Amino acid sequence: GGGGGGGGGGAASLVRDLSESDLSSLGAEPHVLAFGDVDGLEALAEATYGQVVVGRAPAALAAKYGGKEAPAVAMLPFGAAEKAAKKAVPFAADAAGLDAAKKGALASLPDSLVDKLGQGSPDMFFSAALTQTAAKAACLLFSDKAEVPPIFRSLSMAFEGQMQFGFAPPAMMAQFNIDRAPALLVLWNENEGKDEQDAQAGMKLTGARFMPQVHGKFSYGNIAAFVASVVEQRLQMLGAHAGGAKPAGGEGEGGRGKAAGASKDVGPPPELSAANFEAECTQRGGLCAVALLDGGPDNGNKEAQLAVLAKLRRRGAGGPLSYSWLDATCHTDFVAAFGLGETDLPTMLVLSPGKARWARSVGAFDAETLGAFGNGVAAGRRATESIDAVPALQEVDCASVARGADAVAEDDALGDEIMAEILEEERREREAREAEAAPPGAGGGR
């Protein structure tokens, strides 16, 4: 099982290795770039996970992004990707410089998707939240800070359209039975979905609160997982209007987008092969979200991993991501093209065949983590890497592929065979040399 190592930096680095071409096509999120050897990047990436992209860039480009030679640090504020080199702000390549770059990057996150609630009535806010969002819900952060915290700004962008985000002052806490700040609450109308008149007549707010002792510390990853799970529950309650925040138009013809049938229509996530790879991924349009799993008979977690993928596929039907899976211990060449191997499984790649770009999820293999990651890539908030071309899948009979210990044994057998051939070749050469060196005699020399 690969899910265990989850959010820590052990399994996979949160620091991106960015090439020159990657730098020319960054996402909108703020970036802190290190040129040359700079200490403290892993800690920075962990502290700003989900909010800022931390990357290592070629040392030779330091001057272009800040006018100093490597080692150097540069910060790109939110939305600066188009003119990255011009908008880069240079910082010293030390702990103080990194800290200042981090503060600048976080401060650049926009708060335009967060409603600042005053002491007046929040009715307008709730009216919009409970009728115009996919989950028909509102996410409130009660805080004694004057500014919207960066985590909440990032959250509002990650779940844009799924629910409405409000920033509430301490004066509103008593109204919602909140005893201390910070507190995060997701609220919805309990009467939603009942008889139309009842729903209109009595809006009865109910909800779920983020509890650090249950959900973990107040970090982006933990809060995003909590919000994603509430969104999923709400969509199921509302009849699983598949596709969440995406407009229903694409699947509206013939009523296919209607709640009841949506989850039945999608079927299980397809396993990719040479035969269906184009139809399921490269020719499909949009983005392919490919789960890389160990498809071998010894993977006892495979069914659970496919269930996670099936949940994502149902939830995302009609959206920009098409979900599928690949037997990664069989199609090793494909996986190796992305610099990945068996120790990285299970994981997910999001591929953009049209733009020849890709991104890989980091963290737990669960619906919340992967869903937030996929949505982030689709919305341009997750950095992607370039690839010359999405590799083709080879024709392989996965049933006969040796895996794990068998593959090693097969390698040994192959090695023995090659060694036997080498020894045989040497024996023939030795005999030929001996024949040449034989004293003249029988051959009738002069």
Short mmCIF file of C-alpha atoms in Angstrom, two decimals:
data_model
loop_
_atom_site.label_atom_id
_atom_site.label_comp_id
_atom_site.label_asym_id
_atom_site.label_seq_id
_atom_site.Cartn_x
_atom_site.Cartn_y
_atom_site.Cartn_z
CA GLY A 1 0.00 0.00 0.00
CA GLY A 2 1.33 3.43 -0.87
CA GLY A 3 -1.26 5.66 0.84
CA GLY A 4 0.32 5.48 4.27
CA GLY A 5 3.19 7.91 3.69
CA GLY A 6 0.56 10.56 2.90
CA GLY A 7 1.31 14.18 3.53
CA GLY A 8 4.91 13.91 4.74
CA GLY A 9 7.85 14.86 2.55
CA GLY A 10 9.38 11.37 2.82
CA ALA A 11 7.77 9.56 -0.10
CA ALA A 12 7.92 12.34 -2.63
CA SER A 13 9.37 15.82 -2.53
CA LEU A 14 6.91 18.73 -2.57
CA VAL A 15 9.64 20.84 -4.22
CA ARG A 16 9.25 20.89 -8.00
CA ASP A 17 12.22 20.56 -10.34
CA LEU A 18 11.47 23.17 -13.01
CA SER A 19 13.22 23.30 -16.38
CA GLU A 20 13.55 26.44 -18.48
CA SER A 21 10.52 25.38 -20.55
CA ASP A 22 8.51 24.74 -17.34
CA LEU A 23 9.24 28.31 -16.29
CA SER A 24 7.71 29.60 -19.51
CA SER A 25 4.35 27.96 -18.78
CA LEU A 26 3.69 28.18 -15.06
CA GLY A 27 0.25 28.11 -13.45
CA ALA A 28 -1.33 31.19 -11.86
CA GLU A 29 -0.41 30.31 -8.27
CA PRO A 30 2.41 32.18 -6.49
CA HIS A 31 5.88 30.62 -6.80
CA VAL A 32 9.09 30.73 -4.80
CA LEU A 33 11.98 29.73 -7.06
CA ALA A 34 15.45 28.71 -5.91
CA PHE A 35 18.38 28.95 -8.32
CA GLY A 36 21.39 26.85 -7.31
CA ASP A 37 21.81 25.31 -3.83
CA VAL A 38 19.38 26.86 -1.35
CA ASP A 39 18.63 25.25 2.03
CA GLY A 40 15.18 25.06 3.59
CA LEU A 41 13.08 24.45 0.46
CA GLU A 42 11.39 21.25 1.71
CA ALA A 43 10.26 22.94 4.94
CA LEU A 44 8.97 25.93 2.96
CA ALA A 45 7.08 23.68 0.53
CA GLU A 46 5.48 21.80 3.42
CA ALA A 47 4.50 25.02 5.23
CA THR A 48 2.90 26.53 2.11
CA TYR A 49 1.43 23.30 0.64
CA GLY A 50 -1.63 24.03 -1.51
CA GLN A 51 -0.92 27.77 -1.52
CA VAL A 52 2.52 28.38 -3.06
CA VAL A 53 4.56 26.33 -5.54
CA VAL A 54 8.17 25.94 -4.38
CA GLY A 55 10.56 25.01 -7.18
CA ARG A 56 14.22 24.48 -8.01
CA ALA A 57 15.20 26.19 -11.25
CA PRO A 58 18.42 26.07 -13.32
CA ALA A 59 21.18 28.14 -11.67
CA ALA A 60 22.05 29.73 -15.02
CA LEU A 61 18.67 31.51 -15.05
CA ALA A 62 19.18 33.33 -11.73
CA ALA A 63 20.09 36.62 -13.40
CA LYS A 64 17.01 36.52 -15.64
CA TYR A 65 14.73 36.29 -12.61
CA GLY A 66 16.24 38.89 -10.33
CA GLY A 67 19.60 40.09 -11.48
CA LYS A 68 21.76 38.12 -9.03
CA GLU A 69 23.92 35.08 -9.66
CA ALA A 70 23.14 31.71 -8.05
CA PRO A 71 22.45 30.82 -5.35
CA ALA A 72 19.43 33.11 -5.49
CA VAL A 73 15.74 33.15 -4.65
CA ALA A 74 12.92 34.80 -6.60
CA MET A 75 9.23 35.15 -5.79
CA LEU A 76 6.52 35.28 -8.43
CA PRO A 77 3.29 36.79 -7.10
CA PHE A 78 -0.09 35.26 -7.95
CA GLY A 79 -0.96 35.65 -11.64
CA ALA A 80 2.59 36.65 -12.64
CA ALA A 81 3.22 33.52 -14.73
CA GLU A 82 2.62 35.29 -18.08
CA LYS A 83 5.48 37.73 -17.47
CA ALA A 84 7.36 35.70 -14.89
CA ALA A 85 10.87 37.06 -15.49
CA LYS A 86 9.66 40.71 -15.43
CA LYS A 87 7.48 40.32 -12.35
CA ALA A 88 9.93 38.20 -10.32
CA VAL A 89 10.97 39.76 -6.99
CA PRO A 90 14.52 38.79 -5.89
CA PHE A 91 15.39 37.71 -2.34
CA ALA A 92 18.56 36.58 -0.56
CA ALA A 93 19.24 32.82 -0.69
CA ASP A 94 19.18 32.41 3.10
CA ALA A 95 16.60 31.68 5.79
CA ALA A 96 15.55 35.35 6.12
CA GLY A 97 15.25 35.68 2.33
CA LEU A 98 13.13 32.54 2.04
CA ASP A 99 10.88 33.74 4.86
CA ALA A 100 10.38 37.11 3.17
CA ALA A 101 9.71 35.41 -0.19
CA LYS A 102 7.15 33.14 1.51
CA LYS A 103 5.36 36.14 3.10
CA GLY A 104 5.27 37.98 -0.23
CA ALA A 105 3.97 34.93 -2.12
CA LEU A 106 1.20 34.27 0.43
CA ALA A 107 0.21 37.97 0.55
CA SER A 108 -0.25 37.94 -3.25
CA LEU A 109 -3.07 35.35 -3.11
CA PRO A 110 -6.31 37.12 -4.03
CA ASP A 111 -9.23 37.20 -1.57
CA SER A 112 -11.79 38.13 -4.22
CA LEU A 113 -13.67 34.82 -3.82
CA VAL A 114 -14.15 35.36 -0.08
CA ASP A 115 -17.05 37.49 1.20
CA LYS A 116 -16.05 39.63 4.18
CA LEU A 117 -19.05 39.49 6.47
CA GLY A 118 -19.63 42.55 8.63
CA GLN A 119 -21.85 42.89 11.62
CA GLY A 120 -24.92 43.44 9.46
CA SER A 121 -27.14 40.60 8.29
CA PRO A 122 -25.40 37.80 6.35
CA ASP A 123 -28.68 36.95 4.56
CA MET A 124 -27.47 38.00 1.10
CA PHE A 125 -24.37 35.84 1.50
CA PHE A 126 -26.36 32.77 2.58
CA SER A 127 -28.97 33.30 -0.10
CA ALA A 128 -26.28 33.10 -2.81
CA ALA A 129 -24.32 30.29 -1.11
CA LEU A 130 -27.32 28.03 -0.58
CA THR A 131 -28.81 28.42 -4.06
CA GLN A 132 -26.01 29.19 -6.53
CA THR A 133 -23.22 26.75 -5.63
CA ALA A 134 -22.86 23.07 -6.54
CA ALA A 135 -22.98 21.86 -2.93
CA LYS A 136 -25.52 24.55 -1.94
CA ALA A 137 -23.36 25.29 1.09
CA ALA A 138 -21.36 28.04 2.76
CA CYS A 139 -17.93 27.73 4.35
CA LEU A 140 -17.33 30.26 7.14
CA LEU A 141 -14.04 31.07 8.82
CA PHE A 142 -14.40 32.88 12.15
CA SER A 143 -11.22 34.78 12.88
CA ASP A 144 -9.92 37.69 14.93
CA LYS A 145 -7.45 38.58 12.15
CA ALA A 146 -8.07 41.69 10.04
CA GLU A 147 -7.04 40.02 6.76
CA VAL A 148 -8.33 36.81 5.17
CA PRO A 149 -5.61 34.17 5.89
CA PRO A 150 -3.79 32.75 2.82
CA ILE A 151 -5.04 29.19 3.55
CA PHE A 152 -8.65 30.37 3.27
CA ARG A 153 -7.94 32.33 0.08
CA SER A 154 -6.39 29.22 -1.52
CA LEU A 155 -9.33 27.13 -0.33
CA SER A 156 -11.81 29.53 -1.93
CA MET A 157 -10.01 29.15 -5.27
CA ALA A 158 -9.65 25.36 -5.01
CA PHE A 159 -13.39 24.94 -4.40
CA GLU A 160 -14.64 27.85 -6.49
CA GLY A 161 -18.26 27.23 -7.49
CA GLN A 162 -18.56 24.25 -5.15
CA MET A 163 -19.49 26.39 -2.14
CA GLN A 164 -19.38 30.05 -1.09
CA PHE A 165 -16.66 31.27 1.30
CA GLY A 166 -17.23 33.84 4.03
CA PHE A 167 -14.82 35.50 6.48
CA ALA A 168 -16.61 36.28 9.74
CA PRO A 169 -15.45 38.58 12.57
CA PRO A 170 -15.56 37.56 16.27
CA ALA A 171 -18.75 39.62 16.69
CA MET A 172 -20.64 36.96 14.70
CA MET A 173 -19.38 33.98 16.73
CA ALA A 174 -22.20 33.90 19.31
CA GLN A 175 -24.81 33.78 16.53
CA PHE A 176 -23.33 30.44 15.37
CA ASN A 177 -22.46 29.00 18.80
CA ILE A 178 -18.74 29.39 18.20
CA ASP A 179 -16.73 29.72 21.41
CA ARG A 180 -13.25 30.53 20.10
CA ALA A 181 -11.43 31.61 16.94
CA PRO A 182 -10.18 30.41 14.58
CA ALA A 183 -13.13 28.17 13.75
CA LEU A 184 -14.22 26.77 10.39
CA LEU A 185 -17.82 25.79 9.75
CA VAL A 186 -19.62 24.48 6.64
CA LEU A 187 -23.37 25.22 6.65
CA TRP A 188 -26.31 24.20 4.46
CA ASN A 189 -30.09 24.32 4.48
CA GLU A 190 -31.50 21.22 6.15
CA ASN A 191 -34.79 21.68 4.28
CA GLU A 192 -33.08 21.68 0.88
CA GLY A 193 -34.61 19.10 -1.44
CA LYS A 194 -37.85 18.86 0.49
CA ASP A 195 -41.14 20.16 -0.87
CA GLU A 196 -40.47 23.49 -2.63
CA GLN A 197 -42.73 25.54 -0.32
CA ASP A 198 -41.25 24.03 2.83
CA ALA A 199 -37.75 24.77 1.61
CA GLN A 200 -38.65 28.40 0.86
CA ALA A 201 -40.62 28.89 4.04
CA GLY A 202 -38.11 27.52 6.49
CA MET A 203 -34.41 27.83 5.85
CA LYS A 204 -32.91 25.77 8.64
CA LEU A 205 -29.13 25.95 8.82
CA THR A 206 -27.21 22.87 9.83
CA GLY A 207 -23.59 21.97 9.25
CA ALA A 208 -20.22 20.45 10.07
CA ARG A 209 -17.33 21.99 11.96
CA PHE A 210 -13.62 21.41 11.35
CA MET A 211 -12.36 19.85 14.59
CA PRO A 212 -8.53 19.79 14.93
CA GLN A 213 -8.69 16.88 17.38
CA VAL A 214 -10.53 14.84 14.70
CA HIS A 215 -9.37 16.31 11.39
CA GLY A 216 -5.80 17.27 12.31
CA LYS A 217 -4.11 20.65 12.71
CA PHE A 218 -5.30 23.77 10.87
CA SER A 219 -3.33 23.15 7.65
CA TYR A 220 -4.33 23.52 4.02
CA GLY A 221 -4.21 19.77 3.34
CA ASN A 222 -6.39 18.88 6.33
CA ILE A 223 -8.95 21.62 5.74
CA ALA A 224 -9.13 20.87 1.99
CA ALA A 225 -9.75 17.18 2.74
CA PHE A 226 -12.52 18.15 5.20
CA VAL A 227 -14.19 20.55 2.73
CA ALA A 228 -13.89 17.99 -0.12
CA SER A 229 -15.59 15.32 2.00
CA VAL A 230 -18.45 17.72 2.86
CA VAL A 231 -18.82 18.66 -0.84
CA GLU A 232 -19.01 14.99 -1.73
CA GLN A 233 -21.65 14.28 0.94
CA ARG A 234 -23.67 17.30 -0.16
CA LEU A 235 -23.59 16.26 -3.84
CA GLN A 236 -24.80 12.81 -2.81
CA MET A 237 -27.56 14.36 -0.67
CA LEU A 238 -28.61 16.57 -3.57
CA GLY A 239 -28.72 13.51 -5.83
CA ALA A 240 -25.09 13.52 -6.94
CA HIS A 241 -25.34 16.18 -9.62
CA ALA A 242 -22.18 14.85 -11.21
CA GLY A 243 -19.59 17.33 -12.33
CA GLY A 244 -19.89 19.59 -9.30
CA ALA A 245 -19.07 23.15 -10.21
CA LYS A 246 -18.95 22.51 -13.95
CA PRO A 247 -21.92 23.88 -15.92
CA ALA A 248 -24.41 21.13 -16.67
CA GLY A 249 -24.80 22.12 -20.33
CA GLY A 250 -22.36 19.56 -21.71
CA GLU A 251 -24.35 16.62 -20.47
CA GLY A 252 -27.78 18.20 -20.37
CA GLU A 253 -29.13 16.87 -23.67
CA GLY A 254 -31.70 14.19 -23.13
CA GLY A 255 -31.56 14.81 -19.38
CA ARG A 256 -28.45 12.67 -18.88
CA GLY A 257 -27.17 15.12 -16.30
CA LYS A 258 -30.22 14.50 -14.11
CA ALA A 259 -29.34 13.41 -10.64
CA ALA A 260 -30.66 9.89 -10.50
CA GLY A 261 -29.04 8.49 -13.61
CA ALA A 262 -25.75 10.32 -13.41
CA SER A 263 -23.93 7.94 -11.12
CA LYS A 264 -25.17 4.86 -13.01
CA ASP A 265 -24.09 6.08 -16.43
CA VAL A 266 -20.37 6.41 -15.91
CA GLY A 267 -19.42 2.75 -15.35
CA PRO A 268 -16.13 1.62 -13.79
CA PRO A 269 -12.92 3.47 -14.64
CA PRO A 270 -11.38 1.86 -17.75
CA GLU A 271 -8.00 0.15 -17.63
CA LEU A 272 -5.74 1.71 -20.25
CA SER A 273 -4.07 -0.43 -22.92
CA ALA A 274 -2.52 0.13 -26.33
CA ALA A 275 -5.96 -0.58 -27.84
CA ASN A 276 -7.95 2.08 -25.97
CA PHE A 277 -5.33 4.67 -24.94
CA GLU A 278 -6.17 7.10 -27.75
CA ALA A 279 -9.93 6.84 -27.28
CA GLU A 280 -9.77 7.14 -23.48
CA CYS A 281 -7.01 9.74 -23.27
CA THR A 282 -5.15 11.37 -26.16
CA GLN A 283 -8.13 11.88 -28.50
CA ARG A 284 -10.68 12.57 -25.80
CA GLY A 285 -10.07 16.28 -25.28
CA GLY A 286 -9.58 17.83 -21.85
CA LEU A 287 -7.31 16.19 -19.30
CA CYS A 288 -6.70 12.50 -18.53
CA ALA A 289 -6.39 11.61 -14.87
CA VAL A 290 -4.56 8.29 -14.89
CA ALA A 291 -4.17 6.33 -11.66
CA LEU A 292 -0.92 4.33 -11.73
CA LEU A 293 -1.55 1.12 -9.81
CA ASP A 294 0.23 -2.17 -9.25
CA GLY A 295 -2.08 -4.39 -11.31
CA GLY A 296 -0.32 -7.60 -10.27
CA PRO A 297 -2.12 -10.41 -8.42
CA ASP A 298 -0.14 -9.71 -5.22
CA ASN A 299 -1.51 -6.18 -4.74
CA GLY A 300 -4.15 -6.72 -2.05
CA ASN A 301 -5.10 -3.01 -2.11
CA LYS A 302 -6.04 -2.89 -5.78
CA GLU A 303 -9.82 -3.15 -5.25
CA ALA A 304 -9.79 -0.35 -2.65
CA GLN A 305 -7.69 1.83 -4.98
CA LEU A 306 -10.08 1.22 -7.89
CA ALA A 307 -12.99 2.11 -5.57
CA VAL A 308 -11.33 5.49 -4.87
CA LEU A 309 -11.00 6.03 -8.62
CA ALA A 310 -14.62 5.00 -9.27
CA LYS A 311 -15.76 7.57 -6.70
CA LEU A 312 -13.73 10.30 -8.46
CA ARG A 313 -15.11 9.23 -11.84
CA ARG A 314 -18.72 9.45 -10.60
CA ARG A 315 -18.09 12.77 -8.93
CA GLY A 316 -16.35 14.25 -11.96
CA ALA A 317 -18.63 12.99 -14.75
CA GLY A 318 -19.09 15.68 -17.38
CA GLY A 319 -16.15 17.70 -16.02
CA PRO A 320 -12.76 18.39 -17.65
CA LEU A 321 -11.04 15.27 -16.24
CA SER A 322 -11.51 11.76 -17.63
CA TYR A 323 -10.48 9.11 -15.09
CA SER A 324 -8.81 5.80 -15.97
CA TRP A 325 -6.11 3.53 -14.58
CA LEU A 326 -2.95 1.86 -15.80
CA ASP A 327 -1.25 -1.33 -14.67
CA ALA A 328 2.02 0.43 -13.89
CA THR A 329 4.04 -2.68 -13.03
CA CYS A 330 3.19 -4.00 -16.50
CA HIS A 331 3.62 -0.80 -18.58
CA THR A 332 6.94 0.12 -16.99
CA ASP A 333 8.28 2.05 -20.03
CA PHE A 334 5.30 4.43 -19.96
CA VAL A 335 5.73 5.06 -16.23
CA ALA A 336 9.51 5.51 -16.58
CA ALA A 337 8.93 8.27 -19.17
CA PHE A 338 7.67 10.39 -16.24
CA GLY A 339 10.60 9.46 -14.02
CA LEU A 340 8.45 7.16 -11.88
CA GLY A 341 8.83 3.55 -10.79
CA GLU A 342 7.23 0.86 -8.67
CA THR A 343 8.15 2.58 -5.38
CA ASP A 344 6.00 5.61 -6.35
CA LEU A 345 2.78 3.54 -6.59
CA PRO A 346 -0.07 4.14 -6.16
CA THR A 347 -0.16 7.67 -7.58
CA MET A 348 -2.01 9.69 -10.18
CA LEU A 349 -0.88 11.58 -13.26
CA VAL A 350 -2.95 14.30 -14.88
CA LEU A 351 -1.98 14.56 -18.54
CA SER A 352 -2.76 17.29 -21.04
CA PRO A 353 -2.08 15.49 -24.35
CA GLY A 354 -2.87 18.64 -26.36
CA LYS A 355 -0.31 20.76 -24.52
CA ALA A 356 2.13 17.90 -23.79
CA ARG A 357 2.14 18.76 -20.08
CA TRP A 358 1.66 16.66 -16.96
CA ALA A 359 1.48 16.78 -13.18
CA ARG A 360 1.71 14.10 -10.53
CA SER A 361 -0.19 13.98 -7.24
CA VAL A 362 1.72 13.99 -3.98
CA GLY A 363 0.21 12.66 -0.77
CA ALA A 364 -2.39 10.11 0.20
CA PHE A 365 -4.20 8.03 -2.42
CA ASP A 366 -7.73 8.99 -1.40
CA ALA A 367 -10.65 10.71 -3.10
CA GLU A 368 -10.22 14.00 -1.22
CA THR A 369 -6.49 14.43 -1.93
CA LEU A 370 -6.74 13.30 -5.57
CA GLY A 371 -9.94 15.28 -6.21
CA ALA A 372 -8.41 18.53 -4.90
CA PHE A 373 -5.24 17.83 -6.93
CA GLY A 374 -7.16 17.15 -10.18
CA ASN A 375 -9.36 20.24 -9.71
CA GLY A 376 -6.23 22.31 -9.06
CA VAL A 377 -4.58 21.17 -12.31
CA ALA A 378 -7.79 21.75 -14.28
CA ALA A 379 -8.11 25.28 -12.87
CA GLY A 380 -4.45 26.13 -13.63
CA ARG A 381 -3.54 26.44 -9.95
CA ARG A 382 -1.20 23.44 -9.88
CA ALA A 383 2.12 23.66 -11.70
CA THR A 384 2.61 21.22 -14.58
CA GLU A 385 5.75 19.94 -16.25
CA SER A 386 6.43 19.65 -19.96
CA ILE A 387 7.11 16.43 -21.85
CA ASP A 388 8.17 16.10 -25.49
CA ALA A 389 5.06 14.05 -26.22
CA VAL A 390 2.75 11.87 -24.17
CA PRO A 391 4.33 8.40 -24.60
CA ALA A 392 2.31 5.75 -26.43
CA LEU A 393 1.31 2.55 -24.65
CA GLN A 394 2.96 -0.59 -26.02
CA GLU A 395 1.11 -3.84 -26.75
CA VAL A 396 1.85 -5.93 -23.67
CA ASP A 397 0.22 -9.10 -22.38
CA CYS A 398 0.05 -8.05 -18.73
CA ALA A 399 -1.08 -11.50 -17.61
CA SER A 400 2.31 -12.96 -18.56
CA VAL A 401 4.52 -10.13 -17.27
CA ALA A 402 6.82 -11.12 -14.40
CA ARG A 403 6.59 -8.74 -11.44
CA GLY A 404 8.31 -8.15 -8.14
CA ALA A 405 10.44 -11.13 -7.06
CA ASP A 406 9.50 -13.03 -10.24
CA ALA A 407 10.88 -10.21 -12.39
CA VAL A 408 14.15 -10.33 -10.44
CA ALA A 409 14.32 -14.12 -10.83
CA GLU A 410 13.66 -13.75 -14.54
CA ASP A 411 16.45 -11.17 -14.77
CA ASP A 412 18.75 -13.66 -13.05
CA ALA A 413 17.78 -16.38 -15.52
CA LEU A 414 18.38 -14.02 -18.41
CA GLY A 415 21.73 -13.07 -16.88
CA ASP A 416 22.68 -16.75 -16.63
CA GLU A 417 21.74 -17.25 -20.28
CA ILE A 418 23.81 -14.27 -21.43
CA MET A 419 26.76 -15.41 -19.29
CA ALA A 420 26.56 -18.90 -20.83
CA GLU A 421 26.62 -17.34 -24.32
CA ILE A 422 29.67 -15.21 -23.42
CA LEU A 423 31.52 -18.23 -22.03
CA GLU A 424 30.65 -20.28 -25.15
CA GLU A 425 31.87 -17.45 -27.40
CA GLU A 426 35.12 -17.24 -25.40
CA ARG A 427 35.58 -21.02 -25.65
CA ARG A 428 35.22 -20.90 -29.46
CA GLU A 429 37.66 -17.99 -29.74
CA ARG A 430 40.15 -19.78 -27.47
CA GLU A 431 39.95 -22.97 -29.59
CA ALA A 432 40.43 -20.93 -32.77
CA ARG A 433 43.50 -19.22 -31.28
CA GLU A 434 44.90 -22.55 -30.13
CA ALA A 435 44.40 -24.04 -33.59
CA GLU A 436 46.24 -21.10 -35.16
CA ALA A 437 49.08 -21.40 -32.68
CA ALA A 438 49.44 -25.20 -33.21
CA PRO A 439 53.03 -26.13 -34.36
CA PRO A 440 53.37 -26.76 -38.11
CA GLY A 441 53.66 -30.42 -38.94
CA ALA A 442 50.70 -32.33 -40.08
CA GLY A 443 49.70 -29.32 -42.13
CA GLY A 444 52.84 -29.78 -44.34
CA GLY A 445 54.79 -26.54 -43.57
CA ARG A 446 57.95 -25.65 -45.46
#
